[in-house]
JSON list of C-alpha atoms in Angstrom, two decimals:
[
{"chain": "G", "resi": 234, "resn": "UNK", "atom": "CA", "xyz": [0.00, 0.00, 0.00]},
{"chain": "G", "resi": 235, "resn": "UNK", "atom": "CA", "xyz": [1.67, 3.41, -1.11]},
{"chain": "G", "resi": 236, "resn": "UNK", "atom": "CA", "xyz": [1.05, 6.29, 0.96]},
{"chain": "G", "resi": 237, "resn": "UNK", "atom": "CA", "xyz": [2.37, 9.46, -1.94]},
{"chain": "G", "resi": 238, "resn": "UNK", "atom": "CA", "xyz": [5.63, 9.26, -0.32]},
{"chain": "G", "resi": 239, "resn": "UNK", "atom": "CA", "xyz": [6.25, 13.22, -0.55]},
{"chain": "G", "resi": 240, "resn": "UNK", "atom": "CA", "xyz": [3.72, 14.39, -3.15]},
{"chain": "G", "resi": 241, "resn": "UNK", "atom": "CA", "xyz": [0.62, 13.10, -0.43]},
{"chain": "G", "resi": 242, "resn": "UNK", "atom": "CA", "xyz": [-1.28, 15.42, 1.18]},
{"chain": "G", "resi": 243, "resn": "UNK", "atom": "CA", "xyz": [-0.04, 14.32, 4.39]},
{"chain": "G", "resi": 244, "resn": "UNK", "atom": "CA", "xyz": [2.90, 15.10, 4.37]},
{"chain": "G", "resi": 245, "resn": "UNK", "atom": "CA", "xyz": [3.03, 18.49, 6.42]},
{"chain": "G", "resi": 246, "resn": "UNK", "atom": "CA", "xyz": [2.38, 16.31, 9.19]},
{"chain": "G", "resi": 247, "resn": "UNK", "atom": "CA", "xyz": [5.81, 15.12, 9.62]},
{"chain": "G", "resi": 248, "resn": "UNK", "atom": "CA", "xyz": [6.36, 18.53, 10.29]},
{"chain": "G", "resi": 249, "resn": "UNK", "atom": "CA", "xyz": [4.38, 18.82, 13.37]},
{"chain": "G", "resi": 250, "resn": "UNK", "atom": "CA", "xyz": [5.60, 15.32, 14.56]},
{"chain": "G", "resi": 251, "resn": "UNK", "atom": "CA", "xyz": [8.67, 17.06, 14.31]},
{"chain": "G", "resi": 252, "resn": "UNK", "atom": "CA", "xyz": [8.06, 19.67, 16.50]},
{"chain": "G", "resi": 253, "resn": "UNK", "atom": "CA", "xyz": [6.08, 17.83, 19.01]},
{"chain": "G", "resi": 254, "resn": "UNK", "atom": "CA", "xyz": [9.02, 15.37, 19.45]},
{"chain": "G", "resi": 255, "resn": "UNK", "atom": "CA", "xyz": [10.93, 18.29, 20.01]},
{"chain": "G", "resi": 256, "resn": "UNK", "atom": "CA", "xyz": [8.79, 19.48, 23.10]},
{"chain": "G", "resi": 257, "resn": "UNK", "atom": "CA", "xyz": [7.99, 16.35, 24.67]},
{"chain": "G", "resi": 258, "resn": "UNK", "atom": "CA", "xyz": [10.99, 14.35, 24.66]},
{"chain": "G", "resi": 259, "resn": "UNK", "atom": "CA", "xyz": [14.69, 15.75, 24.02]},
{"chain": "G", "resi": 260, "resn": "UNK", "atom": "CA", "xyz": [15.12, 18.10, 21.46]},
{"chain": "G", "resi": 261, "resn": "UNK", "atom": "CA", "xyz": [17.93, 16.60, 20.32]},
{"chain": "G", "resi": 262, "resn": "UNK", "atom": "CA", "xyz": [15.92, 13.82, 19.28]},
{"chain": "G", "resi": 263, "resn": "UNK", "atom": "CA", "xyz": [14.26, 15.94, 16.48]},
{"chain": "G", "resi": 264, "resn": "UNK", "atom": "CA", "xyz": [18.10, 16.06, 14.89]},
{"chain": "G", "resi": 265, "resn": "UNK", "atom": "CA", "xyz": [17.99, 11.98, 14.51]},
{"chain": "G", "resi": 266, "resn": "UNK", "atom": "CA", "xyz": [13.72, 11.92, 13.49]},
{"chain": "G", "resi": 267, "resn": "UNK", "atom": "CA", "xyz": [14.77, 14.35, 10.88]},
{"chain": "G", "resi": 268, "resn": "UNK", "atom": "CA", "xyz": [17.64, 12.24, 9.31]},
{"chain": "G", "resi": 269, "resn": "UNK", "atom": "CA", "xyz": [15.15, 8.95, 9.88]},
{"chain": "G", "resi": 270, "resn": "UNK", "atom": "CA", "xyz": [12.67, 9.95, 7.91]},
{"chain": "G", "resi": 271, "resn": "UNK", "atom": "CA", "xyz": [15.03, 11.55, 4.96]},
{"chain": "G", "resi": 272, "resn": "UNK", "atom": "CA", "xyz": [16.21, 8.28, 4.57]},
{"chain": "G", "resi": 273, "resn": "UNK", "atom": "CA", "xyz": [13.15, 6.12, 4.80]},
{"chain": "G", "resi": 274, "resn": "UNK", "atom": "CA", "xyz": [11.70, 8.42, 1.98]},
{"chain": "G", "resi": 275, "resn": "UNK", "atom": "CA", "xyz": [14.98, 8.10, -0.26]},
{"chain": "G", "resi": 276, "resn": "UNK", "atom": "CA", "xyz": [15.06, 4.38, 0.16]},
{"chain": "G", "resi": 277, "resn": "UNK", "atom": "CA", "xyz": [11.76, 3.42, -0.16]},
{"chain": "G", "resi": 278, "resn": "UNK", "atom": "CA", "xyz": [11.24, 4.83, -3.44]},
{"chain": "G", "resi": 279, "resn": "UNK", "atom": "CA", "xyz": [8.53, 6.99, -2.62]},
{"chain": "G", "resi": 280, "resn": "UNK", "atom": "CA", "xyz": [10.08, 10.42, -3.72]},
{"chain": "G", "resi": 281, "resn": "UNK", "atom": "CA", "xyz": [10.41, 11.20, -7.62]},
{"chain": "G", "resi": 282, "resn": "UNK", "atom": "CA", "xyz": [12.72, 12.73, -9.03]},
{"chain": "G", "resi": 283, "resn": "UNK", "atom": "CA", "xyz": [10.58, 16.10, -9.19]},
{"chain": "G", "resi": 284, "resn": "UNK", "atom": "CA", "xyz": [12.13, 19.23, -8.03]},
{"chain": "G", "resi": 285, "resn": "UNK", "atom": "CA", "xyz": [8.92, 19.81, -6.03]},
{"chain": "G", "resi": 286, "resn": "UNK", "atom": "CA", "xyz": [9.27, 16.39, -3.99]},
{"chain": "G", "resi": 287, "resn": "UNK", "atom": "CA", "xyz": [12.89, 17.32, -3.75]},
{"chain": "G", "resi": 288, "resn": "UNK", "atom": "CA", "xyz": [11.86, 20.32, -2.36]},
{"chain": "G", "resi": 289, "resn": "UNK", "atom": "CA", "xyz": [9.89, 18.50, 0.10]},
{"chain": "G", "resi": 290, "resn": "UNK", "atom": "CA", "xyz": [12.49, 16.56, 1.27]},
{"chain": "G", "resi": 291, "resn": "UNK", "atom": "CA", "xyz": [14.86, 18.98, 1.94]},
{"chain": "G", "resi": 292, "resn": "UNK", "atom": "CA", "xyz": [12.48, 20.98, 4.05]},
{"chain": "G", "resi": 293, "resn": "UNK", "atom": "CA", "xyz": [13.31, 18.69, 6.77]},
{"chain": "G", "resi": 294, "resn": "UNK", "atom": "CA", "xyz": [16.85, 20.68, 6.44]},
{"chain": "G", "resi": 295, "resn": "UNK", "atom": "CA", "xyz": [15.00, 23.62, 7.48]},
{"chain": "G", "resi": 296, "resn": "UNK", "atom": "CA", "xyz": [12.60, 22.68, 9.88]},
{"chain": "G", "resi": 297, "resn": "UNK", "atom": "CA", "xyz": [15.07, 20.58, 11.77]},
{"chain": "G", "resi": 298, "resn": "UNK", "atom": "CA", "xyz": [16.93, 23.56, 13.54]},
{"chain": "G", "resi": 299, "resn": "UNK", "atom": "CA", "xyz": [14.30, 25.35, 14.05]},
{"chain": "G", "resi": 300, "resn": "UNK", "atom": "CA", "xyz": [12.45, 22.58, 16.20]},
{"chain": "G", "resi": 301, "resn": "UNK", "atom": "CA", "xyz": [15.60, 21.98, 18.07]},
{"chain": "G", "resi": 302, "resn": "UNK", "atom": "CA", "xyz": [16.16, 25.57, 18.69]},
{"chain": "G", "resi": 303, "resn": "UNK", "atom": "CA", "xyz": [12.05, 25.45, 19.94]},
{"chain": "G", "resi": 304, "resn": "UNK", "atom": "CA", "xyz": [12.52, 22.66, 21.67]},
{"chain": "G", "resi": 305, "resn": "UNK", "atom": "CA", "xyz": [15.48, 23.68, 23.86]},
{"chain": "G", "resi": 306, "resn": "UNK", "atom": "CA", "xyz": [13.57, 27.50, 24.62]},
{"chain": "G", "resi": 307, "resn": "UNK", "atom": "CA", "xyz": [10.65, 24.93, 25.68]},
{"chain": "G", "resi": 308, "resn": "UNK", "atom": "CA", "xyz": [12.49, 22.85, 28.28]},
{"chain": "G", "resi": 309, "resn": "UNK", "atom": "CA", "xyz": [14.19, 26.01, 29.38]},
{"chain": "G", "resi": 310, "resn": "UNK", "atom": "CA", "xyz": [10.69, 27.59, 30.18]},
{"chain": "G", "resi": 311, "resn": "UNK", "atom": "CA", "xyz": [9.73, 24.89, 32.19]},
{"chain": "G", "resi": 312, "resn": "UNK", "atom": "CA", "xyz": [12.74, 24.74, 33.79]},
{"chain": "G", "resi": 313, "resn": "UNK", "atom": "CA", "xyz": [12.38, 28.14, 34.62]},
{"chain": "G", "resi": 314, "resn": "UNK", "atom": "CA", "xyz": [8.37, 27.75, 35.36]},
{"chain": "G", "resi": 315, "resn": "UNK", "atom": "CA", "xyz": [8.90, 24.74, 37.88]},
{"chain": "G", "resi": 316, "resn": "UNK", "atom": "CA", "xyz": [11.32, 26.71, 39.82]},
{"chain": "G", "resi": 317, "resn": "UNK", "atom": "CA", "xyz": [9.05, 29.59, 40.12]},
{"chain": "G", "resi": 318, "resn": "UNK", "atom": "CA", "xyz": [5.57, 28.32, 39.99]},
{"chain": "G", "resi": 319, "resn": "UNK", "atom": "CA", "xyz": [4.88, 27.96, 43.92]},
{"chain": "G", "resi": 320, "resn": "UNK", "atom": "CA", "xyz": [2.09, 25.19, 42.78]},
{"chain": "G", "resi": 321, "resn": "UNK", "atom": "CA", "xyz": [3.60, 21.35, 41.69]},
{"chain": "G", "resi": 322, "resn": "UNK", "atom": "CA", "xyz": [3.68, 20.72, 38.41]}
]
């Protein structure tokens, strides 16, 4: 069963996975996610050679940083809230 690979209309979605790894587990995990699911996507033949599913896959370039970057202001804010906040979290 083929899912569109990059050209499906789903595909913004590993985007917000992306992000929401980011937040709730390390951020540094987004980095490894990121370079996961280029490869699965190259080796599973599901991207053509189309400069617009290219495009798509090299997004993950972009969006990469700036969920680690998110990520790491997140747990900082927390941090920061926990110590604060005069209610558990």
């Amino acid at each position: 069963m083929a899912t569109g690979g990059t050209a499906s209309p789903f595909f913004f979605l590993n985007h917000f996975l992306l992000f929401e790894i980011s937040f709730l587990l390390e951020p540094s995990v987004s980095i490894s996610l990121s370079l996961g699911l280029m490869v699965f996507y190259l080796f599973s033949k599901q991207v053509n050679p189309t400069p617009a599913s290219l495009i798509a896959l090299l997004s993950f370039v972009f969006m990469t940083p700036l969920a680690f970057l998110s990520g790491i202001l997140y747990q900082r804010f927390k941090k920061r809230l926990k110590k604060t906040s005069p209610f558990p979290l």
